[in-house]
Amino acid sequence: MSERRPATQWSAPAIALLTLLWLGSLLVLVLLAFSIGMESWAGRHSAATTAEIERLAHQGSLIVLCGGILLFAGPLAIATTAFAGRRPWAAGVYGVLGVLAFVPGVLSASGAYREMNPPAPEPPGRYVCQEHSGEGGFSCPGG
């Protein structure tokens, strides 16, 4: 039977530090998103230019993109550190947390990415004029 090796000395402080960094980063992103939302709201009810509102929308999308990635990447990084430090319970808890946060994180990040990089508009199709029976006239798209 294999002998269980003890946990390393550095693993508990590293897990605690990474957890604090992860939660602190999420808190900072939430506060930034709130700040940008309030600034955008104020801009829509004042004389803000369209460029300023678009800039705020882009910043908001960037924060949502970073938050979506951080939502699942943080716990998975902590789980990897816990596994390397021979802390199976912590690795399991953070691993499950990372897997559970994966779907909402990827969905929000991909939505923000699509918002930041919209697809190119389709080129206009070929227009065909159509004759109306009985009227003797033609109806053409665009005039």
mmCIF file of C-alpha atoms in Angstrom:
data_model
loop_
_atom_site.group_PDB
_atom_site.id
_atom_site.type_symbol
_atom_site.label_atom_id
_atom_site.label_comp_id
_atom_site.label_asym_id
_atom_site.label_seq_id
_atom_site.Cartn_x
_atom_site.Cartn_y
_atom_site.Cartn_z
ATOM 1 C CA MET A 1 0.000 0.000 0.000
ATOM 2 C CA SER A 2 1.214 3.457 -0.786
ATOM 3 C CA GLU A 3 2.090 5.705 2.045
ATOM 4 C CA ARG A 4 0.359 9.056 2.232
ATOM 5 C CA ARG A 5 2.783 11.943 2.042
ATOM 6 C CA PRO A 6 2.186 14.941 4.300
ATOM 7 C CA ALA A 7 1.149 18.293 2.941
ATOM 8 C CA THR A 8 3.868 20.787 2.190
ATOM 9 C CA GLN A 9 4.467 23.735 4.516
ATOM 10 C CA TRP A 10 3.963 26.375 1.843
ATOM 11 C CA SER A 11 0.634 25.077 0.558
ATOM 12 C CA ALA A 12 -1.726 26.450 3.223
ATOM 13 C CA PRO A 13 -0.419 30.060 3.048
ATOM 14 C CA ALA A 14 -0.317 29.879 -0.758
ATOM 15 C CA ILE A 15 -3.914 28.667 -0.951
ATOM 16 C CA ALA A 16 -5.042 31.374 1.479
ATOM 17 C CA LEU A 17 -3.155 34.087 -0.424
ATOM 18 C CA LEU A 18 -4.507 32.956 -3.805
ATOM 19 C CA THR A 19 -8.035 32.814 -2.393
ATOM 20 C CA LEU A 20 -7.736 36.370 -1.062
ATOM 21 C CA LEU A 21 -6.302 37.574 -4.374
ATOM 22 C CA TRP A 22 -9.092 35.857 -6.323
ATOM 23 C CA LEU A 23 -11.889 37.221 -4.144
ATOM 24 C CA GLY A 24 -10.278 40.667 -4.025
ATOM 25 C CA SER A 25 -9.953 40.735 -7.802
ATOM 26 C CA LEU A 26 -13.596 39.792 -8.221
ATOM 27 C CA LEU A 27 -14.571 42.547 -5.766
ATOM 28 C CA VAL A 28 -12.487 45.115 -7.654
ATOM 29 C CA LEU A 29 -14.110 44.091 -10.944
ATOM 30 C CA VAL A 30 -17.590 44.394 -9.430
ATOM 31 C CA LEU A 31 -16.774 47.873 -8.103
ATOM 32 C CA LEU A 32 -15.327 48.910 -11.470
ATOM 33 C CA ALA A 33 -18.426 47.608 -13.251
ATOM 34 C CA PHE A 34 -20.637 49.572 -10.852
ATOM 35 C CA SER A 35 -18.563 52.699 -11.394
ATOM 36 C CA ILE A 36 -18.730 52.399 -15.172
ATOM 37 C CA GLY A 37 -22.449 51.694 -14.996
ATOM 38 C CA MET A 38 -23.070 54.820 -12.939
ATOM 39 C CA GLU A 39 -20.892 56.893 -15.259
ATOM 40 C CA SER A 40 -22.746 55.514 -18.274
ATOM 41 C CA TRP A 41 -26.095 56.235 -16.652
ATOM 42 C CA ALA A 42 -25.034 59.800 -15.906
ATOM 43 C CA GLY A 43 -23.725 60.189 -19.454
ATOM 44 C CA ARG A 44 -27.012 59.095 -20.971
ATOM 45 C CA HIS A 45 -28.887 61.710 -18.935
ATOM 46 C CA SER A 46 -26.512 64.565 -19.689
ATOM 47 C CA ALA A 47 -24.735 66.024 -22.681
ATOM 48 C CA ALA A 48 -22.304 63.125 -23.141
ATOM 49 C CA THR A 49 -21.172 62.384 -26.670
ATOM 50 C CA THR A 50 -21.806 59.101 -28.413
ATOM 51 C CA ALA A 51 -18.062 58.391 -28.394
ATOM 52 C CA GLU A 52 -17.964 58.671 -24.590
ATOM 53 C CA ILE A 53 -20.921 56.320 -24.202
ATOM 54 C CA GLU A 54 -19.353 53.826 -26.621
ATOM 55 C CA ARG A 55 -16.075 54.029 -24.684
ATOM 56 C CA LEU A 56 -17.899 53.251 -21.454
ATOM 57 C CA ALA A 57 -19.728 50.350 -23.106
ATOM 58 C CA HIS A 58 -16.398 48.976 -24.339
ATOM 59 C CA GLN A 59 -14.875 49.305 -20.856
ATOM 60 C CA GLY A 60 -17.887 47.555 -19.352
ATOM 61 C CA SER A 61 -17.576 44.699 -21.835
ATOM 62 C CA LEU A 62 -13.875 44.394 -21.056
ATOM 63 C CA ILE A 63 -14.613 44.148 -17.327
ATOM 64 C CA VAL A 64 -17.268 41.485 -17.930
ATOM 65 C CA LEU A 65 -14.796 39.571 -20.130
ATOM 66 C CA CYS A 66 -12.114 39.681 -17.424
ATOM 67 C CA GLY A 67 -14.625 38.804 -14.716
ATOM 68 C CA GLY A 68 -15.963 35.839 -16.671
ATOM 69 C CA ILE A 69 -12.486 34.425 -17.150
ATOM 70 C CA LEU A 70 -11.467 35.141 -13.554
ATOM 71 C CA LEU A 71 -14.638 33.515 -12.255
ATOM 72 C CA PHE A 72 -13.492 30.018 -13.229
ATOM 73 C CA ALA A 73 -9.740 30.469 -13.747
ATOM 74 C CA GLY A 74 -9.141 31.549 -10.142
ATOM 75 C CA PRO A 75 -10.557 28.434 -8.475
ATOM 76 C CA LEU A 76 -8.857 26.168 -11.012
ATOM 77 C CA ALA A 77 -5.487 27.830 -10.340
ATOM 78 C CA ILE A 78 -6.038 27.475 -6.589
ATOM 79 C CA ALA A 79 -7.036 23.820 -7.075
ATOM 80 C CA THR A 80 -3.830 23.216 -9.011
ATOM 81 C CA THR A 81 -1.794 24.836 -6.238
ATOM 82 C CA ALA A 82 -3.602 22.778 -3.594
ATOM 83 C CA PHE A 83 -3.000 19.585 -5.566
ATOM 84 C CA ALA A 84 0.695 20.423 -5.917
ATOM 85 C CA GLY A 85 0.849 21.149 -2.170
ATOM 86 C CA ARG A 86 -0.750 17.751 -1.389
ATOM 87 C CA ARG A 87 -3.988 19.162 -0.007
ATOM 88 C CA PRO A 88 -6.594 16.903 -1.640
ATOM 89 C CA TRP A 89 -9.626 18.372 0.129
ATOM 90 C CA ALA A 90 -8.801 21.921 -0.870
ATOM 91 C CA ALA A 91 -7.992 20.768 -4.403
ATOM 92 C CA GLY A 92 -11.346 19.003 -4.603
ATOM 93 C CA VAL A 93 -13.340 21.938 -3.237
ATOM 94 C CA TYR A 94 -11.702 24.503 -5.515
ATOM 95 C CA GLY A 95 -11.817 22.102 -8.456
ATOM 96 C CA VAL A 96 -15.576 21.631 -8.060
ATOM 97 C CA LEU A 97 -16.010 25.391 -7.605
ATOM 98 C CA GLY A 98 -14.034 26.022 -10.804
ATOM 99 C CA VAL A 99 -16.048 23.473 -12.762
ATOM 100 C CA LEU A 100 -19.344 24.927 -11.494
ATOM 101 C CA ALA A 101 -18.219 28.460 -12.387
ATOM 102 C CA PHE A 102 -16.993 27.398 -15.827
ATOM 103 C CA VAL A 103 -20.314 27.606 -17.689
ATOM 104 C CA PRO A 104 -21.444 31.023 -16.373
ATOM 105 C CA GLY A 105 -17.909 32.355 -16.713
ATOM 106 C CA VAL A 106 -17.515 31.228 -20.305
ATOM 107 C CA LEU A 107 -21.020 32.394 -21.249
ATOM 108 C CA SER A 108 -20.474 35.874 -19.830
ATOM 109 C CA ALA A 109 -16.956 36.150 -21.280
ATOM 110 C CA SER A 110 -18.051 35.001 -24.727
ATOM 111 C CA GLY A 111 -21.012 37.396 -24.685
ATOM 112 C CA ALA A 112 -18.739 40.279 -23.752
ATOM 113 C CA TYR A 113 -16.242 39.275 -26.448
ATOM 114 C CA ARG A 114 -19.003 39.212 -29.083
ATOM 115 C CA GLU A 115 -20.168 42.615 -27.882
ATOM 116 C CA MET A 116 -16.644 43.999 -28.195
ATOM 117 C CA ASN A 117 -16.080 42.403 -31.619
ATOM 118 C CA PRO A 118 -19.392 42.331 -33.482
ATOM 119 C CA PRO A 119 -19.513 40.347 -36.722
ATOM 120 C CA ALA A 120 -19.073 42.251 -39.957
ATOM 121 C CA PRO A 121 -22.352 43.205 -41.581
ATOM 122 C CA GLU A 122 -23.405 41.063 -44.490
ATOM 123 C CA PRO A 123 -22.935 42.669 -47.888
ATOM 124 C CA PRO A 124 -26.160 43.747 -49.529
ATOM 125 C CA GLY A 125 -27.722 41.101 -51.674
ATOM 126 C CA ARG A 126 -28.680 41.434 -55.300
ATOM 127 C CA TYR A 127 -31.773 43.548 -55.742
ATOM 128 C CA VAL A 128 -34.493 42.457 -58.101
ATOM 129 C CA CYS A 129 -37.323 44.661 -59.277
ATOM 130 C CA GLN A 130 -40.708 43.009 -59.149
ATOM 131 C CA GLU A 131 -43.666 43.800 -61.404
ATOM 132 C CA HIS A 132 -47.056 44.163 -59.769
ATOM 133 C CA SER A 133 -49.807 42.509 -61.740
ATOM 134 C CA GLY A 134 -52.563 44.773 -62.890
ATOM 135 C CA GLU A 135 -50.757 47.969 -61.909
ATOM 136 C CA GLY A 136 -48.226 48.043 -64.707
ATOM 137 C CA GLY A 137 -45.529 49.399 -62.365
ATOM 138 C CA PHE A 138 -42.396 48.040 -60.838
ATOM 139 C CA SER A 139 -41.362 47.983 -57.206
ATOM 140 C CA CYS A 140 -37.605 48.068 -56.620
ATOM 141 C CA PRO A 141 -35.942 47.830 -53.229
ATOM 142 C CA GLY A 142 -34.371 51.101 -52.197
ATOM 143 C CA GLY A 143 -36.514 53.281 -54.404
#
